[in-house]
PDB file of C-alpha atoms in Angstrom:
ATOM      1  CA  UNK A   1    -105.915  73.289  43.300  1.00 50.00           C
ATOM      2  CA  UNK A   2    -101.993  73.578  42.834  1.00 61.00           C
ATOM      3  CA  UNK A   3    -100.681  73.336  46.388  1.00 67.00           C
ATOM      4  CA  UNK A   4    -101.335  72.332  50.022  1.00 74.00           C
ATOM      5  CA  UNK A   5     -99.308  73.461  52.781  1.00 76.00           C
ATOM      6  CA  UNK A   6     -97.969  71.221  55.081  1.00 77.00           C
ATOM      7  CA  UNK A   7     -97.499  69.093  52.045  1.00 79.00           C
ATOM      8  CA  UNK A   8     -98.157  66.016  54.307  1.00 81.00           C
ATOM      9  CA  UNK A   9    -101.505  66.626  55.100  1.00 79.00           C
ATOM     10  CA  UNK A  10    -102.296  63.912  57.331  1.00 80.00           C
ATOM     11  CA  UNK A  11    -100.172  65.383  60.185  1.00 80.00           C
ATOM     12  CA  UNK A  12    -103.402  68.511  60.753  1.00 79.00           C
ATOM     13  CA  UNK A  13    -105.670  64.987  60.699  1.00 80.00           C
ATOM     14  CA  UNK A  14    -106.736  65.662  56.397  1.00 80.00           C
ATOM     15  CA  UNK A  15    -107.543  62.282  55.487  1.00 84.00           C
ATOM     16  CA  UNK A  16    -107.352  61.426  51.493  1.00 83.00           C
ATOM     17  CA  UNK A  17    -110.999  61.707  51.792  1.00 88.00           C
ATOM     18  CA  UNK A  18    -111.327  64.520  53.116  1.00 81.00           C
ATOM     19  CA  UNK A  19    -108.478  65.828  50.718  1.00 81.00           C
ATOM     20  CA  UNK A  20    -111.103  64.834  47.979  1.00 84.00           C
ATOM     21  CA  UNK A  21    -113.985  66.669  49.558  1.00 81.00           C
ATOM     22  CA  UNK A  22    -111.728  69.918  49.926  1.00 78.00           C
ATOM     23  CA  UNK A  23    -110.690  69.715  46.407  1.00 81.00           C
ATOM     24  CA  UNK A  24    -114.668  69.186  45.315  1.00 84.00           C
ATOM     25  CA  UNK A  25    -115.390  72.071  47.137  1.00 78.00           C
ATOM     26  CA  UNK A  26    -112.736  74.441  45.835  1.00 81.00           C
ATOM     27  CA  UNK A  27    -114.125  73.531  42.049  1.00 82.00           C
ATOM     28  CA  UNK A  28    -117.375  74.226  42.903  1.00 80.00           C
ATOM     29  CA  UNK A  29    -116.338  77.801  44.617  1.00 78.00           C
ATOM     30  CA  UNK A  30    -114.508  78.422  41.603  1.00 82.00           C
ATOM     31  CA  UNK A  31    -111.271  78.816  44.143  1.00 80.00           C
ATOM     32  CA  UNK A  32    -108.174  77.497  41.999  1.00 74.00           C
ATOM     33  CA  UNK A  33    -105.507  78.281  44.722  1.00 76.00           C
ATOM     34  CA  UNK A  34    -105.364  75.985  47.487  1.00 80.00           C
ATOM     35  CA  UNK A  35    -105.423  75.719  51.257  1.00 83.00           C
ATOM     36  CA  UNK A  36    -102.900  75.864  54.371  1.00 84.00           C
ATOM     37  CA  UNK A  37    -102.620  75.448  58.103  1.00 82.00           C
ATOM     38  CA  UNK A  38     -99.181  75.998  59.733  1.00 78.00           C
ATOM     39  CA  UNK A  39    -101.110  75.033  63.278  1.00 77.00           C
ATOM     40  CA  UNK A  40    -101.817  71.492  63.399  1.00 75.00           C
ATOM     41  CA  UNK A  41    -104.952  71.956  61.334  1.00 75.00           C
ATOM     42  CA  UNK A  42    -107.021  74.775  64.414  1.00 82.00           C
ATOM     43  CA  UNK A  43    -107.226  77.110  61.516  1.00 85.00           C
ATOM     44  CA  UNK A  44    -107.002  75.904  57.803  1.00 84.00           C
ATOM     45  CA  UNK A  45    -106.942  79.030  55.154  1.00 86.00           C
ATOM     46  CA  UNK A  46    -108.545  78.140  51.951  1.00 87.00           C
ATOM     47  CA  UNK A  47    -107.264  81.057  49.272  1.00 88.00           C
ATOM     48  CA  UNK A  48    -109.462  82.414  47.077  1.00 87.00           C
ATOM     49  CA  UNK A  49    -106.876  85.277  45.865  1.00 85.00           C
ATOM     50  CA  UNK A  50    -103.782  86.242  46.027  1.00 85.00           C
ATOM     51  CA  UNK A  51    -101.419  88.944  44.946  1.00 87.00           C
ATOM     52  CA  UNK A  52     -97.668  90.491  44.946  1.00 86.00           C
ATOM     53  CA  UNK A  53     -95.120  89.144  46.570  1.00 73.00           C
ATOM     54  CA  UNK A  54     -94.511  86.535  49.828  1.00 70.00           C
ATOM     55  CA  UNK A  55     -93.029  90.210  51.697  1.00 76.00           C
ATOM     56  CA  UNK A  56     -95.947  92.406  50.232  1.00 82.00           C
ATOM     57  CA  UNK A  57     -99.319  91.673  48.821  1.00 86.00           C
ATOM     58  CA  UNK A  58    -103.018  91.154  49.312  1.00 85.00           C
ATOM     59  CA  UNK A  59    -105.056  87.642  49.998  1.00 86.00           C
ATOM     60  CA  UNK A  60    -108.793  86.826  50.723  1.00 87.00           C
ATOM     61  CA  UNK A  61    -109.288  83.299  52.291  1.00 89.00           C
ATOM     62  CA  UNK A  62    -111.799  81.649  53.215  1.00 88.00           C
ATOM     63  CA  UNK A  63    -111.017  80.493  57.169  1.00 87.00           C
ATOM     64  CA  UNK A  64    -112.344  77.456  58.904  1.00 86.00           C
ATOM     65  CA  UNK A  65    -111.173  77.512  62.686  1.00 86.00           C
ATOM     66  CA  UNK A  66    -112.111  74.148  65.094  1.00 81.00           C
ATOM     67  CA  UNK A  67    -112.901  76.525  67.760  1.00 82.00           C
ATOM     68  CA  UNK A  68    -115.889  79.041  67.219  1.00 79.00           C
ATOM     69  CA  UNK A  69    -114.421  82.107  65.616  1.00 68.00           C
ATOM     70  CA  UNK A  70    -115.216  85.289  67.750  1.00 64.00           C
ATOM     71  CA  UNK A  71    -117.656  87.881  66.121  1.00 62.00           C
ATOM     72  CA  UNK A  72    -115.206  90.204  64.526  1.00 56.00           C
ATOM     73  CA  UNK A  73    -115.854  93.958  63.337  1.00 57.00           C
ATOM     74  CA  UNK A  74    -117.993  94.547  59.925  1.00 59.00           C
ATOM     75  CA  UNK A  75    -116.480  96.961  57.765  1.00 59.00           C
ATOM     76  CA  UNK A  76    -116.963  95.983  53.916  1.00 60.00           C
ATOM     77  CA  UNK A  77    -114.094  93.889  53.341  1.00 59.00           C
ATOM     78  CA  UNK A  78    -113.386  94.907  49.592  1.00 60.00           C
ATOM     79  CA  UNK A  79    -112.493  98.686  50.934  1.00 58.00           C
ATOM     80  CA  UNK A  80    -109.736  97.355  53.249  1.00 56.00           C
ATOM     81  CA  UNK A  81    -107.207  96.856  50.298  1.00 55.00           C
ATOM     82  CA  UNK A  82    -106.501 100.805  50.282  1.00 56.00           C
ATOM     83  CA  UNK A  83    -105.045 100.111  53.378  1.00 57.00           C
ATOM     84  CA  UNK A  84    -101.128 100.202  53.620  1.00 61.00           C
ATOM     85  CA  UNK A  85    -101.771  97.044  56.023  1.00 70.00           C
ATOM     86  CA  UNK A  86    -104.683  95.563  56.912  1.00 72.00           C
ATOM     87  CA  UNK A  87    -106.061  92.300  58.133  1.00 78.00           C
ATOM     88  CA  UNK A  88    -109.955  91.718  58.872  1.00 81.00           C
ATOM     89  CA  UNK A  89    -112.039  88.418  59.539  1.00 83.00           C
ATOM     90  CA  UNK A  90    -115.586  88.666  59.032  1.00 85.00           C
ATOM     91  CA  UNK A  91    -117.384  85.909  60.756  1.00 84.00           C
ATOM     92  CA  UNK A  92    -119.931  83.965  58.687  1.00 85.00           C
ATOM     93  CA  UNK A  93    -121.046  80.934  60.613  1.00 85.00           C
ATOM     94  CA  UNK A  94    -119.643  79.422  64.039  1.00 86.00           C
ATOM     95  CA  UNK A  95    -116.201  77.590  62.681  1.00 85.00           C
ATOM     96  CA  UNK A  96    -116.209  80.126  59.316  1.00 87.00           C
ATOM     97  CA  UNK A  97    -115.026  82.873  58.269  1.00 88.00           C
ATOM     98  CA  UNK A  98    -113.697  85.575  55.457  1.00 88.00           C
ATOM     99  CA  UNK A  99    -110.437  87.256  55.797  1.00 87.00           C
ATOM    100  CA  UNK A 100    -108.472  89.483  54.307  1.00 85.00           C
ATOM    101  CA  UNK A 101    -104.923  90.584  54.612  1.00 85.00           C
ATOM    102  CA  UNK A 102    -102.575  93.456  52.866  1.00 83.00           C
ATOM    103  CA  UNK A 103     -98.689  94.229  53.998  1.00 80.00           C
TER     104      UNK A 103
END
């Protein structure tokens, strides 16, 4: 799991327990990337893939939001990448969800 953005993690409240669990979890989900939150820790983005360049590429995260994500449209994620620019969540429980971005 080679990087965490904000780098200090305790200011979105990730303890160096928690830290632990994430990185537990990310083995076992076979998810080598890492995770972010550039919102005080609302939404954290654990990447499962990612592709191109920081201007132009594709990523699929895994979202966890504090507040209950809103039911969002269902078209199969894995066709959106044809898609000059695209971005989708799929809710799959209350605080979780898939996304998927392309620009």
């Amino acid at each position: 799991h080679s990087w965490t953005r904000p780098e200090d993690l305790t200011a979105i409240g990730v303890s160096k327990e928690r830290l632990a669990e994430y990185h537990r979890l990310l083995r076992e989900a076979n998810i080598p990337r890492g995770f972010y939150s550039f919102d005080g820790g609302a939404q954290i983005n654990f990447v499962a893939h990612a592709a191109g360049l920081s201007i132009s590429g594709t990523s699929k995260s895994y979202l966890y939001t504090r507040k209950e994500h809103p039911v969002a449209s269902d078209p199969p994620l894995d066709t959106l990448h044809s898609r000059p620019k695209a971005a989708e969540v799929r809710r799959v429980e209350p605080h979780w969800s898939l996304e998927f971005t392309a620009n």
